[in-house]
Short mmCIF file of C-alpha atoms and ligand atoms in Angstrom, two decimals:
data_model
loop_
_atom_site.label_atom_id
_atom_site.label_comp_id
_atom_site.label_asym_id
_atom_site.label_seq_id
_atom_site.Cartn_x
_atom_site.Cartn_y
_atom_site.Cartn_z
CA MET A 8 0.00 0.00 0.00
CA THR A 9 1.34 3.45 -0.83
CA SER A 10 1.63 5.73 2.14
CA LYS A 11 -0.83 8.54 2.75
CA ARG A 12 0.19 12.10 2.06
CA ALA A 13 -0.57 15.03 4.35
CA LEU A 14 -0.13 18.77 3.87
CA ILE A 15 0.10 20.90 7.01
CA THR A 16 -0.13 24.70 7.13
CA GLY A 17 1.46 26.33 10.16
CA ILE A 18 3.95 23.49 10.26
CA THR A 19 6.61 25.37 12.22
CA GLY A 20 4.17 26.17 15.05
CA GLN A 21 3.59 24.07 18.16
CA ASP A 22 0.82 21.90 16.72
CA GLY A 23 2.51 21.60 13.32
CA GLN A 24 5.55 20.11 15.00
CA HIS A 25 3.57 17.63 17.12
CA LEU A 26 1.43 16.64 14.15
CA SER A 27 4.43 16.16 11.83
CA GLU A 28 5.91 13.79 14.37
CA LEU A 29 2.68 11.84 14.77
CA LEU A 30 2.00 11.49 11.04
CA ASN A 31 5.59 10.48 10.37
CA GLU A 32 5.29 7.73 12.99
CA LYS A 33 2.14 6.57 11.21
CA GLY A 34 3.99 6.28 7.92
CA TYR A 35 2.62 9.39 6.20
CA GLU A 36 4.59 11.40 3.75
CA VAL A 37 4.44 14.85 5.35
CA PHE A 38 4.45 18.15 3.48
CA GLY A 39 4.47 21.53 5.16
CA LEU A 40 3.71 25.02 3.95
CA ILE A 41 6.36 27.55 4.70
CA ARG A 42 6.44 31.21 3.82
CA GLY A 43 9.36 31.79 1.48
CA GLN A 44 11.59 34.64 2.37
CA ARG A 45 13.60 34.83 5.56
CA ASN A 46 11.47 32.50 7.63
CA ALA A 47 13.40 32.56 10.88
CA ARG A 48 12.12 29.18 11.99
CA ARG A 49 13.06 27.31 8.84
CA GLU A 50 16.59 26.24 9.76
CA ALA A 51 15.71 24.94 13.21
CA PHE A 52 12.66 23.16 11.82
CA VAL A 53 14.61 21.38 9.06
CA ALA A 54 17.20 20.21 11.59
CA GLU A 55 14.55 18.71 13.86
CA PHE A 56 12.16 17.37 11.20
CA PRO A 57 14.31 16.30 8.24
CA PHE A 58 11.55 14.02 6.95
CA VAL A 59 9.15 16.91 6.19
CA HIS A 60 9.00 18.23 2.63
CA LEU A 61 8.69 21.99 2.85
CA VAL A 62 6.68 23.73 0.15
CA GLU A 63 6.84 27.49 -0.25
CA ALA A 64 3.39 29.12 -0.21
CA ASP A 65 1.39 31.69 1.67
CA LEU A 66 -2.20 31.53 2.95
CA THR A 67 -2.81 34.99 1.50
CA ASP A 68 -1.67 33.94 -2.00
CA PRO A 69 -4.22 31.64 -3.69
CA SER A 70 -2.03 30.62 -6.64
CA SER A 71 0.78 29.53 -4.31
CA LEU A 72 -1.71 27.35 -2.41
CA LEU A 73 -2.82 25.65 -5.59
CA GLY A 74 0.83 24.95 -6.37
CA ALA A 75 1.40 23.48 -2.90
CA LEU A 76 -1.65 21.24 -3.21
CA LYS A 77 -0.46 19.96 -6.59
CA THR A 78 3.09 19.35 -5.36
CA SER A 79 1.98 17.47 -2.27
CA ASP A 80 -0.97 15.68 -3.89
CA ALA A 81 -2.25 15.43 -0.32
CA ASP A 82 -4.96 13.07 0.90
CA GLU A 83 -5.29 15.05 4.13
CA VAL A 84 -4.86 18.81 4.61
CA TYR A 85 -4.48 20.20 8.12
CA ASN A 86 -5.00 23.96 8.29
CA LEU A 87 -3.09 25.01 11.40
CA GLY A 88 -1.70 28.22 9.91
CA ALA A 89 -2.95 31.41 11.53
CA ILE A 90 -2.08 34.54 13.41
CA SER A 91 -2.71 32.62 16.59
CA HIS A 92 -2.06 34.98 19.46
CA VAL A 93 -4.99 36.82 21.01
CA GLY A 94 -2.97 39.79 22.32
CA TYR A 95 -1.19 40.23 18.98
CA SER A 96 -4.52 40.15 17.14
CA PHE A 97 -5.68 43.28 18.97
CA ARG A 98 -2.58 45.09 17.68
CA ASN A 99 -2.83 43.63 14.12
CA PRO A 100 -6.54 43.03 13.47
CA GLN A 101 -6.43 43.37 9.70
CA LEU A 102 -3.50 41.01 9.23
CA THR A 103 -5.32 38.57 11.53
CA ALA A 104 -8.41 38.72 9.30
CA ASP A 105 -6.36 38.26 6.12
CA ILE A 106 -4.53 35.16 7.34
CA THR A 107 -6.68 33.56 10.02
CA ALA A 108 -10.04 34.15 8.31
CA LYS A 109 -9.53 34.66 4.59
CA GLY A 110 -6.60 32.24 4.38
CA VAL A 111 -9.00 29.35 5.01
CA LEU A 112 -11.24 30.46 2.17
CA ASN A 113 -8.20 30.67 -0.13
CA LEU A 114 -7.17 27.16 0.83
CA LEU A 115 -10.64 25.64 0.42
CA GLU A 116 -11.05 27.29 -2.98
CA ALA A 117 -7.62 26.03 -4.04
CA ILE A 118 -8.67 22.49 -3.07
CA ARG A 119 -11.76 22.85 -5.25
CA GLN A 120 -9.60 24.00 -8.12
CA THR A 121 -7.47 20.86 -7.96
CA GLY A 122 -10.57 18.89 -8.94
CA ARG A 123 -9.99 16.55 -5.96
CA ALA A 124 -12.35 18.25 -3.51
CA GLU A 125 -14.28 15.04 -2.90
CA GLU A 126 -11.16 12.99 -2.17
CA VAL A 127 -9.26 15.37 0.12
CA ARG A 128 -9.98 15.35 3.85
CA PHE A 129 -9.62 18.77 5.45
CA TYR A 130 -9.02 19.69 9.08
CA GLN A 131 -9.79 23.22 10.26
CA ALA A 132 -8.20 24.38 13.51
CA SER A 133 -11.15 26.03 15.23
CA THR A 134 -10.77 27.30 18.76
CA SER A 135 -12.41 27.81 22.15
CA GLU A 136 -11.73 31.54 21.67
CA MET A 137 -14.87 31.49 19.47
CA PHE A 138 -16.94 31.02 22.66
CA GLY A 139 -15.54 34.08 24.41
CA GLY A 140 -15.96 32.92 27.98
CA LEU A 141 -19.56 34.04 28.42
CA ASP A 142 -20.91 30.76 29.71
CA TYR A 143 -24.57 31.72 29.40
CA ASN A 144 -26.05 28.66 27.79
CA ARG A 145 -24.55 25.79 29.82
CA PRO A 146 -23.49 27.35 33.13
CA GLY A 147 -20.88 25.23 34.90
CA LYS A 148 -21.00 22.36 32.40
CA GLY A 149 -18.54 23.66 29.85
CA TYR A 150 -18.88 24.43 26.18
CA ASN A 151 -19.73 21.72 23.72
CA GLU A 152 -20.37 21.59 19.97
CA MET A 153 -23.84 23.15 20.41
CA SER A 154 -22.79 26.16 22.51
CA LEU A 155 -23.31 29.74 21.36
CA PHE A 156 -20.38 31.74 20.05
CA HIS A 157 -19.39 35.19 21.24
CA PRO A 158 -15.74 35.86 20.29
CA ARG A 159 -14.00 38.57 22.30
CA SER A 160 -10.93 39.36 20.16
CA PRO A 161 -10.03 39.95 16.50
CA TYR A 162 -8.48 36.47 16.64
CA GLY A 163 -11.71 34.88 17.89
CA VAL A 164 -13.79 36.74 15.31
CA ALA A 165 -11.46 35.69 12.46
CA LYS A 166 -11.53 32.08 13.66
CA LEU A 167 -15.32 32.14 13.73
CA TYR A 168 -15.43 33.18 10.07
CA ALA A 169 -12.96 30.38 9.31
CA HIS A 170 -15.11 27.87 11.21
CA TRP A 171 -18.29 28.81 9.35
CA ILE A 172 -16.75 28.98 5.90
CA ALA A 173 -15.23 25.53 6.50
CA LYS A 174 -18.64 24.16 7.53
CA ASN A 175 -20.19 25.91 4.55
CA TYR A 176 -17.84 24.09 2.16
CA ARG A 177 -18.76 20.81 3.86
CA GLU A 178 -22.44 21.52 3.34
CA SER A 179 -22.22 23.15 -0.10
CA TYR A 180 -19.72 20.99 -1.91
CA GLY A 181 -19.82 17.70 -0.01
CA MET A 182 -16.23 18.14 1.08
CA PHE A 183 -14.88 16.15 4.05
CA VAL A 184 -14.22 19.09 6.37
CA ALA A 185 -13.72 18.45 10.09
CA CYS A 186 -13.53 21.34 12.56
CA GLY A 187 -11.70 20.69 15.81
CA ILE A 188 -12.75 23.20 18.45
CA LEU A 189 -9.66 22.94 20.59
CA PHE A 190 -9.29 24.46 24.01
CA ASN A 191 -5.87 25.82 25.05
CA HIS A 192 -3.18 23.22 24.57
CA GLU A 193 0.36 23.74 25.70
CA GLY A 194 3.67 21.98 26.09
CA GLU A 195 7.42 22.26 25.64
CA ARG A 196 6.96 23.60 22.11
CA ARG A 197 4.63 26.45 23.09
CA GLY A 198 5.90 29.95 22.27
CA VAL A 199 6.85 32.22 25.20
CA GLU A 200 4.22 34.72 24.08
CA PHE A 201 1.63 32.40 25.68
CA VAL A 202 1.22 32.64 29.42
CA THR A 203 1.99 29.01 30.31
CA ARG A 204 5.36 28.88 28.58
CA LYS A 205 6.18 32.42 29.67
CA ILE A 206 5.72 31.24 33.26
CA THR A 207 7.62 27.94 32.99
CA ASP A 208 10.50 29.60 31.14
CA ALA A 209 10.70 32.34 33.80
CA VAL A 210 10.44 29.85 36.69
CA ALA A 211 13.36 27.89 35.24
CA ARG A 212 15.43 31.06 34.79
CA ILE A 213 14.62 32.21 38.33
CA HIS A 214 15.76 28.81 39.61
CA HIS A 215 19.06 29.15 37.74
CA GLY A 216 19.55 32.75 38.97
CA LEU A 217 19.18 34.17 35.45
CA GLN A 218 16.26 36.47 36.27
CA ASP A 219 14.59 37.62 39.49
CA HIS A 220 10.94 38.19 38.62
CA ILE A 221 8.25 37.81 35.97
CA GLU A 222 5.81 40.45 34.70
CA LEU A 223 2.29 39.30 33.87
CA GLY A 224 -1.15 40.72 33.13
CA ASP A 225 -4.33 39.52 34.86
CA LEU A 226 -3.98 36.38 36.96
CA TRP A 227 -7.63 35.51 37.60
CA PRO A 228 -8.67 34.29 34.10
CA LYS A 229 -9.24 30.55 33.93
CA ARG A 230 -8.40 28.24 31.07
CA ASP A 231 -8.98 24.59 30.18
CA TRP A 232 -5.34 23.68 29.55
CA GLY A 233 -4.33 20.36 27.96
CA TYR A 234 -1.18 18.92 26.38
CA ALA A 235 -0.65 19.60 22.66
CA GLY A 236 0.59 16.06 21.95
CA ASP A 237 -2.78 14.66 23.05
CA TYR A 238 -4.67 17.19 20.93
CA VAL A 239 -2.94 16.53 17.59
CA ARG A 240 -3.91 12.87 18.02
CA GLY A 241 -7.51 14.08 18.14
CA MET A 242 -7.04 16.06 14.90
CA TRP A 243 -5.87 12.93 13.12
CA GLN A 244 -8.75 10.89 14.58
CA MET A 245 -11.25 13.44 13.24
CA LEU A 246 -9.99 12.86 9.69
CA GLN A 247 -10.17 9.05 10.07
CA HIS A 248 -13.78 9.21 11.30
CA ASP A 249 -16.49 8.00 8.91
CA GLU A 250 -18.23 11.39 8.94
CA ALA A 251 -16.93 14.95 8.74
CA ASP A 252 -18.07 16.73 11.89
CA ASP A 253 -17.20 19.25 14.61
CA PHE A 254 -15.54 18.10 17.82
CA VAL A 255 -14.51 19.85 21.03
CA LEU A 256 -11.17 18.74 22.47
CA ALA A 257 -10.70 19.80 26.08
CA THR A 258 -9.82 18.36 29.49
CA GLY A 259 -13.10 19.24 31.20
CA GLU A 260 -11.20 21.12 33.94
CA THR A 261 -10.47 24.81 34.29
CA HIS A 262 -7.66 26.47 36.27
CA SER A 263 -6.61 30.07 36.91
CA ILE A 264 -3.23 31.53 36.05
CA GLU A 265 -2.64 31.74 39.82
CA GLU A 266 -3.07 27.96 40.05
CA PHE A 267 -0.62 27.50 37.18
CA LEU A 268 1.87 29.78 38.97
CA THR A 269 1.45 27.85 42.23
CA LEU A 270 2.26 24.47 40.64
CA ALA A 271 5.09 25.87 38.50
CA PHE A 272 6.86 27.47 41.48
CA GLU A 273 6.27 24.36 43.64
CA GLU A 274 8.20 22.42 41.00
CA ILE A 275 11.34 24.41 42.00
CA GLY A 276 10.55 24.20 45.71
CA VAL A 277 9.06 27.71 46.11
CA ASP A 278 5.80 27.76 48.12
CA ASP A 279 4.88 31.42 47.61
CA TRP A 280 5.18 32.85 44.08
CA ARG A 281 3.97 36.33 45.02
CA PRO A 282 7.41 37.92 45.65
CA TYR A 283 8.46 36.89 42.12
CA VAL A 284 5.46 38.17 40.17
CA GLN A 285 4.71 41.78 39.18
CA GLN A 286 1.64 42.98 37.32
CA ASN A 287 2.18 44.94 34.12
CA PRO A 288 -0.81 46.49 32.28
CA GLU A 289 1.05 45.93 28.99
CA PHE A 290 0.01 42.27 29.21
CA MET A 291 -3.67 42.93 29.87
CA ARG A 292 -6.22 42.64 27.06
CA PRO A 293 -8.78 45.26 25.92
CA ALA A 294 -11.42 42.55 26.39
CA GLU A 295 -10.71 39.46 28.47
CA VAL A 296 -12.09 35.93 28.26
CA ASP A 297 -12.80 35.24 31.93
CA ILE A 298 -13.17 31.48 31.92
CA LEU A 299 -12.96 28.67 29.40
CA LEU A 300 -14.16 25.17 30.19
CA GLY A 301 -14.77 22.54 27.53
CA ASP A 302 -16.81 19.36 27.44
CA PRO A 303 -15.05 16.72 25.31
CA THR A 304 -17.80 14.07 25.68
CA LYS A 305 -18.55 13.86 21.95
CA ALA A 306 -14.89 13.33 20.94
CA GLU A 307 -14.49 10.75 23.70
CA THR A 308 -17.63 8.88 22.68
CA ASP A 309 -17.50 9.10 18.88
CA LEU A 310 -13.74 9.13 18.25
CA GLY A 311 -12.48 7.28 21.32
CA TRP A 312 -10.22 10.28 21.99
CA LYS A 313 -8.74 10.59 25.45
CA ARG A 314 -6.16 12.95 26.86
CA ASP A 315 -3.29 11.37 28.75
CA VAL A 316 -1.64 14.38 30.42
CA ASP A 317 -3.47 16.10 33.31
CA PHE A 318 -2.98 19.65 34.62
CA PRO A 319 -0.26 18.94 37.24
CA GLY A 320 1.45 16.65 34.70
CA LEU A 321 1.44 19.41 32.09
CA VAL A 322 2.93 22.04 34.42
CA SER A 323 5.59 19.65 35.69
CA ARG A 324 6.56 18.53 32.21
CA MET A 325 6.94 22.13 30.98
CA VAL A 326 8.97 23.30 34.01
CA GLN A 327 11.26 20.25 33.89
CA HIS A 328 11.89 20.81 30.19
CA ASP A 329 12.66 24.51 30.71
CA LEU A 330 14.96 23.76 33.66
CA LYS A 331 17.05 21.68 31.24
CA VAL A 332 17.10 24.09 28.29
CA THR A 333 17.90 27.16 30.41
CA ASP A 334 20.55 25.43 32.56
CA PRO A 335 23.72 27.56 32.17
CA ASN A 336 25.89 24.48 32.88
CA ARG A 337 24.45 22.24 30.23
P1 GDP B 24 -5.23 32.62 25.12
O1 GDP B 24 -6.18 31.96 26.07
O2 GDP B 24 -5.26 32.03 23.75
O3 GDP B 24 -5.35 34.10 25.11
O4 GDP B 24 -3.76 32.22 25.66
P2 GDP B 24 -2.64 33.05 26.45
O5 GDP B 24 -1.71 32.05 27.01
O6 GDP B 24 -2.04 34.12 25.58
O7 GDP B 24 -3.44 33.79 27.61
C1 GDP B 24 -4.13 33.05 28.61
C2 GDP B 24 -4.61 34.01 29.69
O8 GDP B 24 -3.48 34.54 30.40
C3 GDP B 24 -5.36 35.24 29.16
O9 GDP B 24 -6.45 35.45 30.02
C4 GDP B 24 -4.36 36.38 29.33
O10 GDP B 24 -4.96 37.65 29.51
C5 GDP B 24 -3.66 35.93 30.59
N1 GDP B 24 -2.34 36.53 30.83
C6 GDP B 24 -1.93 37.15 31.97
N2 GDP B 24 -0.67 37.60 31.84
C7 GDP B 24 -0.26 37.25 30.59
C8 GDP B 24 0.97 37.44 29.88
O11 GDP B 24 1.93 38.02 30.37
N3 GDP B 24 1.01 36.92 28.61
C9 GDP B 24 -0.05 36.26 28.04
N4 GDP B 24 0.07 35.77 26.80
N5 GDP B 24 -1.22 36.09 28.70
C10 GDP B 24 -1.33 36.58 29.95
#
């Protein structure tokens, strides 16, 4: 049997890396979109993932997408490419709309133009940011696939367009389009612009005497944080399912940033994190998502998906990794 072929956008990001690894283990031939000129991540990515074929294209350039689809001749397309940071999206709302929202439309249209729309399976990276934290329709139970949307950032709004246009192509053209509504997922490959990695990186540096404090925004928001490695498995399972559908991936637990700080500092033997943390308004958002809690029952029941890493396990894993990579004596 010839091996399956997958094309991943956003391949140099956290999820792109985890998914490349998973698909390679499963015997896929993996292709990844990369923006051509001066992509700072390219060299490091090639060194770590030599098995990935990189194809130059841009989500804002439809003809380049058609070229990438023809080169890869992919059976499965995973659209993970996006401006993916909520804070950044407030500062660059138009760029966010061009890439995160319209990029999906460009990619779906390019798939139609290949003439293989009915053969290709498409994964759209939808997000819990589409819900916006206003838990008015299922108080306390967590969001599921039926919950109302109320995005609270340019990122969330762009992702909601992407979600609906993806569903529209499923309904209009009979395409196999699965939308994974993923709650926050973190790990050792998370960028330091996200609060979890910012904290674990700082905790490790504080332990090694390389810095003496960390500056953060609001500490009360709560998130449903899982491990990225578990979540990319769910993406793959969605494309193997007999029906294209929407699925929430989440842990079903929610924790505040204060709780994350407590566990992260405990990992280096510090009981009270307060002396090490300063608040800086620069890291606060114009509109905040107070609490996110997801209900993954459908994915667990229909796909047999299950997360392996729990909240304390996630924090410990990230701090231990950062203690190693920041160790001045290594
Ligand atoms: P998000 O849930 O996709 O926005 O993921 P983030 O990791 O960027 O943010 C999670 C929560 O942490 C949000 O409520 C932020 O407002 C809050 N937060 C507090 N301080 C910081 C900070 O210094 N950086 C980031 N990125 N978020 C922070």
